[in-house]
Amino acid sequence: MAFVSSGYNPAKPMENRISDIGPRFFKDFLPPVLEKNYGKWVSHEILEPGLLVHEAESGDKVYTVRAGTARLVSTEYIREICEIAKKYADGYMRWTTRNNIEFMTTSLETAKALKADLNGRKFAAGSYKFPVGGTGASISNIVHTQGWIHCHTPATDASGTVKVIMDELFEEFTNMRMPAIVRVAVACCLNMCGACHCSDLAVVGFHRKPPIVDHEYLDNMCEIPLAIASCPTGALKPGKHDLGDKKVNTILVNQERCMYCGNCYTMCPSLPLSDKEGDGVIIMVGGKVSNRISMPKFSKVAVAFIPNEPPRWPTLAKVCKKIIEVYAAEANKYERLGDWAERIGWESFFEKCELDFTHHLIDDFRDPAYFTWRQSTNFKF
Amino acid sequence: MAKHPTPLLDQLESGPWPSFVSDMKHAAELRHTNPRGFEQQVPVDVIDDLLGLLEMSYEDGTTHWKHGGIVGVFGYGGGVIGRYCDQPEKFPGVAHFHTVRLAQPSGLFYTAEYMEKLCDLWDFRGSGMTNMHGSTGDIIWLGTTTPQLEEIFYELTHTYNQDLGGSGSNLRTPACCMGMSRCEFACYDTQLMCHTLTNEYQDMLHRPQFPYKFKFKFDGCPNGCVAAIARSDFSIIGTWKDDIKIDQAAVKAYVGGEIPPNAGAHAGRDWGKFDLQKEVIDLCPTKCMKYEGGKLEIDTKNCYRCMHCINVMPKALRIGDERGASILIGAKAPILDGAQMSSLLVPFIPADDPFDEIKEVIESIWDWWMDEGKNRERLGETLKRLGFQKALEVCGITPVAQHVKEPRTNPYIFWKEDEVPGGWTRDINEYRKLHQR
Amino acid sequence: MDDAEAKNLIIETLKSKTNKSKFYLKDFYAFLPDMKKMAVSKLVNTMVAEGTLEYWSSGSTTMIGLKGAGKQHATEEGE
């Protein structure tokens, strides 16, 4: 189709340029009842899964209906959210930090009708469009990264793994029967754009093979010093490669030192990393961000490697479900997954969750490793 | 009929959770029927090709994206990330498929009217695929071509009063919890602080001036809904200093089972009758509570505000009135030296508009990190390398015991010369008067 | 050194570096050791706005080089 100009003049980029205006002012987007009672809220209650009420000093009440969505959504899907907002919530909507959407109304009746409407909307192939839930002691929506849809260093897909895990744990999204909230995250490589390092349950894509070096083309495509400087472990050095008729400049990889982060691939497309057999996922557990009862804590590696099994990653889904089931059955009320594992001891955690403990799970990476070994005779047989 | 068969992705259409595949297939069809009559500026089969490329990844277990580069809008070092597919002949619709990040409004509230306008622009000039939202908080638009970037920016700024977000070695788009909009736990106005600082530091957000990325996150209370303590270089977390306010009648109502505990969060399972002693007092990490003679007491001096009792009984307990924030610094994901949480820098700071006290701390930290930070070194790593004392020193903050979980376990203290009486310059001849060679 | 001289020095220094075309901001500090770092950042950003320099971003990291320089340039710019 024909190019349509916005009014921008490429010959004079600075002409009429507007910049540095930042985001829109949030108060322009607040539902009136929220703006009126801003900073004057006194309490809240979850009336049923996915339906909350908040009360203000003024006596005003606002009902919120929360529904799960994929993070990867089309404008068509967003337009449907807008229609729902206009029908039930005076045209206002909100996303949560965990990719849920919320609609607010001052009428409980409207909220209930909205909830029923949301639960009734399905895609042609049958999945829910807007399953209501994600409140209280549930497994809320998964925060995640791009994966194969849009990233250059993923070791797995994110949207797909999230879909299969949420399918497996769906009943826990729409109910509130966990001992405490369960925060799940998926990151498609060890750079962890998602919050895997502090989640109750986390899936991290992981490569296990050092980059392949495309010697013949490398010096034409990449600036060697930049690629070498990008390696966090110092595993790269400049070298020569013999092509038979000539020697070319290239990069040599110290494979023992490589941690498969993909930083060099970012700087140099002649160092591709991903590999069908090499790539897969790690499961981490027991992290949290909240200061409630116990301090925030990091997630720990519970499963060193699960191969990629697209499209539905059955092993991954099964292991996630098992961990959640054992946690739900064994933990005390209010006890986060990591607090439970610490109380029973990690040796009991592995036993109860029927997970193999292998040498991969003993930390050998730099300083913090020592502090995770057991300097005590207090352990369980 | 779909352009590329996707037998593997089709298996992600089953199951109850919203299927991104179903959504994409529907969106792909609508690009062809084009019911809104857009003069689509990127290939009409862009979503078909995106699905085809993803199917290929599902077959071969590897990614097909390359990224990085010079693309962007003129004068900005962030907000756009170049993406290129490694199968451009097979999937020409996504050969050039750049990411655009839009700065999100504080708290992620929108009107339908505004959101529909954004959708119109993105259908017109991009793929129509988005992330709501990216991990840092921005609205993410997935996929447009290089010539569209300036056009999109021009329309965003001229028509929608909307700017791009951050990427690269910049201040990243700050993010906050929904705070005072709808939460009774908000100890300060997270949304206003987020918005104010985002605007104050636009230059840092758009034009790279840092050794690496830098993130602000604003949590209204220690529950930490935006994960400030885990995910931001500069974490501002609401807190208070005085008594938790107790409504004794409401406490009795909780004890009597008239109000569901934890705001009804555990209603889906029979946990037995609410037991104040077991569920609140015994779980209090500092054991600073007691319930005697029908009266709940909290020893404020020993409370460290973990939020548990308030979360369990929100109708009976409320945060105190002497409110402000704690500042912690240096969180980051694991790469490279392991994950770091933020460490406490300022135990308590007023958090009121115009936030001058907080800006002063930010700018002191930045001055130091811009000076001392190595290339691609996050603030947390600079702290580890040069020591936490340095951060206190550059901010002019007096060290207090609150700054540590425990004192050091080694005695290897690096004294400064001026801390030692007489300094380090000594006279060997004076020494030899008492000690033979 | 005034701004014009500093800009010239930056351009000449970049032209003299033959093995790479992209630099971290900190490298520019080293080209102009007598200038305040903040002033160097501002100057570099001005030179980008004037079209002499350009940013290169990996998404997570930003580098800076002479406009049009570098081996990947041709493949990145076009449609």
Tab-separated table of N, CA and C in Angstrom, chain B residues 139-228:
chain	number	residue	atom	x	y	z
B	139	ILE	N	4.399	-0.298	27.425
B	139	ILE	CA	3.599	-0.942	26.380
B	139	ILE	C	4.605	-1.334	25.302
B	140	ILE	N	4.564	-2.593	24.866
B	140	ILE	CA	5.509	-3.030	23.844
B	140	ILE	C	4.752	-3.266	22.546
B	141	TRP	N	5.226	-2.650	21.503
B	141	TRP	CA	4.673	-2.914	20.172
B	141	TRP	C	5.679	-3.770	19.413
B	142	LEU	N	5.207	-4.938	18.967
B	142	LEU	CA	6.101	-5.889	18.313
B	142	LEU	C	5.988	-5.778	16.802
B	143	GLY	N	6.971	-5.161	16.177
B	143	GLY	CA	7.078	-5.314	14.758
B	143	GLY	C	6.597	-4.185	13.880
B	144	THR	N	7.571	-3.398	13.413
B	144	THR	CA	7.298	-2.473	12.326
B	144	THR	C	8.585	-2.313	11.527
B	145	THR	N	8.477	-1.559	10.425
B	145	THR	CA	9.645	-1.396	9.563
B	145	THR	C	10.328	-0.064	9.845
B	146	THR	N	11.569	0.063	9.391
B	146	THR	CA	12.356	1.257	9.675
B	146	THR	C	11.676	2.563	9.242
B	147	PRO	N	11.107	2.634	8.025
B	147	PRO	CA	10.519	3.927	7.618
B	147	PRO	C	9.332	4.354	8.478
B	148	GLN	N	8.730	3.418	9.190
B	148	GLN	CA	7.563	3.771	10.001
B	148	GLN	C	7.931	4.377	11.344
B	149	LEU	N	9.202	4.227	11.763
B	149	LEU	CA	9.554	4.612	13.133
B	149	LEU	C	9.336	6.100	13.398
B	150	GLU	N	9.870	6.938	12.510
B	150	GLU	CA	9.700	8.386	12.710
B	150	GLU	C	8.237	8.793	12.583
B	151	GLU	N	7.529	8.108	11.684
B	151	GLU	CA	6.111	8.438	11.486
B	151	GLU	C	5.320	8.131	12.766
B	152	ILE	N	5.631	6.976	13.349
B	152	ILE	CA	4.945	6.583	14.586
B	152	ILE	C	5.263	7.589	15.690
B	153	PHE	N	6.537	7.940	15.797
B	153	PHE	CA	6.946	8.871	16.849
B	153	PHE	C	6.274	10.233	16.649
B	154	TYR	N	6.207	10.663	15.400
B	154	TYR	CA	5.594	11.963	15.098
B	154	TYR	C	4.119	11.961	15.518
B	155	GLU	N	3.434	10.883	15.164
B	155	GLU	CA	2.003	10.837	15.518
B	155	GLU	C	1.794	10.685	17.018
B	156	LEU	N	2.648	9.872	17.647
B	156	LEU	CA	2.515	9.699	19.103
B	156	LEU	C	2.674	11.033	19.813
B	157	THR	N	3.704	11.777	19.419
B	157	THR	CA	3.977	13.020	20.149
B	157	THR	C	3.015	14.133	19.739
B	158	HIS	N	2.675	14.199	18.457
B	158	HIS	CA	1.836	15.314	18.011
B	158	HIS	C	0.357	15.091	18.280
B	159	THR	N	-0.105	13.855	18.130
B	159	THR	CA	-1.546	13.616	18.234
B	159	THR	C	-1.941	13.034	19.585
B	160	TYR	N	-1.064	12.202	20.158
B	160	TYR	CA	-1.478	11.465	21.352
B	160	TYR	C	-0.782	11.934	22.629
B	161	ASN	N	0.097	12.904	22.527
B	161	ASN	CA	0.796	13.415	23.702
B	161	ASN	C	1.499	12.278	24.454
B	162	GLN	N	2.121	11.408	23.678
B	162	GLN	CA	2.668	10.159	24.217
B	162	GLN	C	4.117	9.998	23.758
B	163	ASP	N	4.991	9.644	24.698
B	163	ASP	CA	6.413	9.503	24.386
B	163	ASP	C	6.823	8.028	24.388
B	164	LEU	N	8.018	7.784	23.885
B	164	LEU	CA	8.577	6.431	23.904
B	164	LEU	C	9.145	6.107	25.281
B	165	GLY	N	9.370	4.834	25.518
B	165	GLY	CA	9.990	4.381	26.752
B	165	GLY	C	11.497	4.233	26.582
B	166	GLY	N	12.128	3.534	27.515
B	166	GLY	CA	13.591	3.440	27.525
B	166	GLY	C	14.094	2.086	27.067
B	167	SER	N	15.336	2.089	26.567
B	167	SER	CA	16.064	0.846	26.315
B	167	SER	C	17.535	1.218	26.283
B	168	GLY	N	18.419	0.231	26.191
B	168	GLY	CA	19.844	0.535	26.156
B	168	GLY	C	20.365	1.053	27.492
B	169	SER	N	21.523	1.733	27.422
B	169	SER	CA	22.202	2.182	28.654
B	169	SER	C	21.567	3.475	29.178
B	170	ASN	N	20.271	3.412	29.374
B	170	ASN	CA	19.522	4.597	29.770
B	170	ASN	C	18.805	4.345	31.079
B	171	LEU	N	18.198	5.417	31.590
B	171	LEU	CA	17.154	5.238	32.573
B	171	LEU	C	16.018	4.504	31.864
B	172	ARG	N	15.570	3.392	32.456
B	172	ARG	CA	14.454	2.666	31.853
B	172	ARG	C	13.150	3.243	32.385
B	173	THR	N	12.093	3.033	31.634
B	173	THR	CA	10.812	3.603	32.016
B	173	THR	C	10.478	3.192	33.457
B	174	PRO	N	10.393	4.152	34.370
B	174	PRO	CA	10.091	3.790	35.755
B	174	PRO	C	8.691	3.196	35.885
B	175	ALA	N	8.511	2.353	36.895
B	175	ALA	CA	7.209	1.702	37.081
B	175	ALA	C	6.834	1.717	38.559
B	176	CYS	N	5.521	1.709	38.816
B	176	CYS	CA	5.042	1.789	40.190
B	176	CYS	C	3.838	0.885	40.389
B	177	CYS	N	3.484	0.648	41.646
B	177	CYS	CA	2.237	-0.055	41.935
B	177	CYS	C	1.083	0.931	41.772
B	178	MET	N	-0.136	0.454	41.893
B	178	MET	CA	-1.283	1.348	41.676
B	178	MET	C	-1.565	2.251	42.868
B	179	GLY	N	-0.896	1.977	43.971
B	179	GLY	CA	-0.853	2.908	45.093
B	179	GLY	C	-2.180	3.501	45.511
B	180	MET	N	-2.183	4.824	45.622
B	180	MET	CA	-3.329	5.513	46.221
B	180	MET	C	-4.592	5.443	45.372
B	181	SER	N	-4.457	5.033	44.110
B	181	SER	CA	-5.647	4.923	43.271
B	181	SER	C	-6.683	4.002	43.887
B	182	ARG	N	-6.203	2.891	44.480
B	182	ARG	CA	-7.190	1.926	44.956
B	182	ARG	C	-6.661	1.059	46.088
B	183	CYS	N	-5.585	1.478	46.760
B	183	CYS	CA	-5.018	0.594	47.770
B	183	CYS	C	-4.834	1.334	49.076
B	184	GLU	N	-5.315	0.726	50.154
B	184	GLU	CA	-5.247	1.388	51.458
B	184	GLU	C	-3.869	1.238	52.115
B	185	PHE	N	-2.986	0.479	51.502
B	185	PHE	CA	-1.661	0.275	52.091
B	185	PHE	C	-0.634	1.290	51.602
B	186	ALA	N	-0.997	2.116	50.626
B	186	ALA	CA	-0.019	3.023	50.013
B	186	ALA	C	0.508	4.028	51.040
B	187	CYS	N	1.786	3.954	51.344
B	187	CYS	CA	2.393	4.852	52.326
B	187	CYS	C	2.820	6.171	51.693
B	188	TYR	N	2.891	6.191	50.384
B	188	TYR	CA	3.146	7.463	49.698
B	188	TYR	C	2.520	7.360	48.312
B	189	ASP	N	2.524	8.468	47.607
B	189	ASP	CA	1.859	8.500	46.305
B	189	ASP	C	2.815	7.972	45.229
B	190	THR	N	2.806	6.646	45.082
B	190	THR	CA	3.737	6.007	44.139
B	190	THR	C	3.543	6.511	42.713
B	191	GLN	N	2.278	6.700	42.335
B	191	GLN	CA	2.012	7.086	40.947
B	191	GLN	C	2.520	8.489	40.656
B	192	LEU	N	2.301	9.384	41.609
B	192	LEU	CA	2.757	10.751	41.377
B	192	LEU	C	4.288	10.806	41.380
B	193	MET	N	4.903	10.060	42.303
B	193	MET	CA	6.373	10.086	42.336
B	193	MET	C	6.934	9.493	41.045
B	194	CYS	N	6.344	8.402	40.597
B	194	CYS	CA	6.804	7.755	39.365
B	194	CYS	C	6.663	8.723	38.191
B	195	HIS	N	5.506	9.347	38.096
B	195	HIS	CA	5.263	10.260	36.976
B	195	HIS	C	6.200	11.471	37.040
B	196	THR	N	6.352	12.015	38.236
B	196	THR	CA	7.172	13.216	38.398
B	196	THR	C	8.633	12.936	38.058
B	197	LEU	N	9.160	11.826	38.590
B	197	LEU	CA	10.576	11.532	38.329
B	197	LEU	C	10.796	11.118	36.879
B	198	THR	N	9.825	10.432	36.299
B	198	THR	CA	9.942	10.061	34.883
B	198	THR	C	10.082	11.328	34.030
B	199	ASN	N	9.284	12.317	34.339
B	199	ASN	CA	9.354	13.554	33.565
B	199	ASN	C	10.593	14.377	33.893
B	200	GLU	N	10.957	14.371	35.171
B	200	GLU	CA	12.148	15.109	35.583
B	200	GLU	C	13.387	14.599	34.835
B	201	TYR	N	13.455	13.290	34.636
B	201	TYR	CA	14.670	12.690	34.079
B	201	TYR	C	14.481	12.191	32.643
B	202	GLN	N	13.697	12.903	31.859
B	202	GLN	CA	13.484	12.526	30.459
B	202	GLN	C	14.793	12.450	29.668
B	203	ASP	N	15.693	13.354	29.955
B	203	ASP	CA	16.964	13.365	29.219
B	203	ASP	C	17.731	12.058	29.453
B	204	MET	N	17.725	11.600	30.709
B	204	MET	CA	18.415	10.346	31.051
B	204	MET	C	17.711	9.146	30.425
B	205	LEU	N	16.403	9.292	30.215
B	205	LEU	CA	15.618	8.177	29.680
B	205	LEU	C	15.847	8.019	28.175
B	206	HIS	N	16.036	9.143	27.489
B	206	HIS	CA	16.113	9.071	26.028
B	206	HIS	C	17.542	9.126	25.485
B	207	ARG	N	18.465	9.696	26.277
B	207	ARG	CA	19.821	9.863	25.749
B	207	ARG	C	20.823	9.198	26.685
B	208	PRO	N	21.455	8.164	26.206
B	208	PRO	CA	22.318	7.338	27.068
B	208	PRO	C	23.406	8.154	27.765
B	209	GLN	N	23.412	8.062	29.080
B	209	GLN	CA	24.450	8.753	29.844
B	209	GLN	C	25.013	7.874	30.951
B	210	PHE	N	24.605	6.608	30.950
B	210	PHE	CA	24.978	5.719	32.053
B	210	PHE	C	25.900	4.604	31.558
B	211	PRO	N	26.597	3.937	32.507
B	211	PRO	CA	27.390	2.766	32.135
B	211	PRO	C	26.510	1.617	31.618
B	212	TYR	N	25.270	1.539	32.099
B	212	TYR	CA	24.366	0.446	31.720
B	212	TYR	C	22.952	0.872	32.067
B	213	LYS	N	22.010	-0.071	31.980
B	213	LYS	CA	20.621	0.289	32.288
B	213	LYS	C	20.452	0.687	33.754
B	214	PHE	N	19.418	1.463	34.018
B	214	PHE	CA	19.125	1.876	35.397
B	214	PHE	C	17.616	1.922	35.565
B	215	LYS	N	17.133	1.215	36.590
B	215	LYS	CA	15.677	1.119	36.764
B	215	LYS	C	15.237	1.687	38.106
B	216	PHE	N	14.144	2.442	38.051
B	216	PHE	CA	13.432	2.876	39.259
B	216	PHE	C	12.172	2.038	39.389
B	217	LYS	N	11.871	1.597	40.596
B	217	LYS	CA	10.530	1.060	40.823
B	217	LYS	C	10.005	1.564	42.157
B	218	PHE	N	8.702	1.794	42.189
B	218	PHE	CA	8.072	2.433	43.336
B	218	PHE	C	6.995	1.527	43.911
B	219	ASP	N	7.257	0.978	45.090
B	219	ASP	CA	6.270	0.169	45.788
B	219	ASP	C	5.695	0.991	46.929
B	220	GLY	N	4.382	0.952	47.084
B	220	GLY	CA	3.739	1.766	48.115
B	220	GLY	C	3.886	1.223	49.521
B	221	CYS	N	4.198	-0.078	49.625
B	221	CYS	CA	4.326	-0.683	50.961
B	221	CYS	C	5.237	-1.893	50.856
B	222	PRO	N	5.600	-2.489	52.018
B	222	PRO	CA	6.540	-3.621	51.976
B	222	PRO	C	5.991	-4.893	51.332
B	223	ASN	N	4.712	-4.938	50.939
B	223	ASN	CA	4.222	-6.095	50.177
B	223	ASN	C	4.903	-6.193	48.816
B	224	GLY	N	5.275	-5.052	48.260
B	224	GLY	CA	6.116	-5.058	47.064
B	224	GLY	C	5.485	-5.574	45.793
B	225	CYS	N	4.319	-5.051	45.405
B	225	CYS	CA	3.624	-5.568	44.223
B	225	CYS	C	4.354	-5.310	42.895
B	226	VAL	N	5.212	-4.295	42.796
B	226	VAL	CA	5.982	-4.167	41.550
B	226	VAL	C	7.403	-4.697	41.704
B	227	ALA	N	7.654	-5.390	42.804
B	227	ALA	CA	8.932	-6.082	42.969
B	227	ALA	C	10.136	-5.139	42.952
B	228	ALA	N	9.952	-3.947	43.478
B	228	ALA	CA	11.031	-2.956	43.471
B	228	ALA	C	12.326	-3.526	44.061
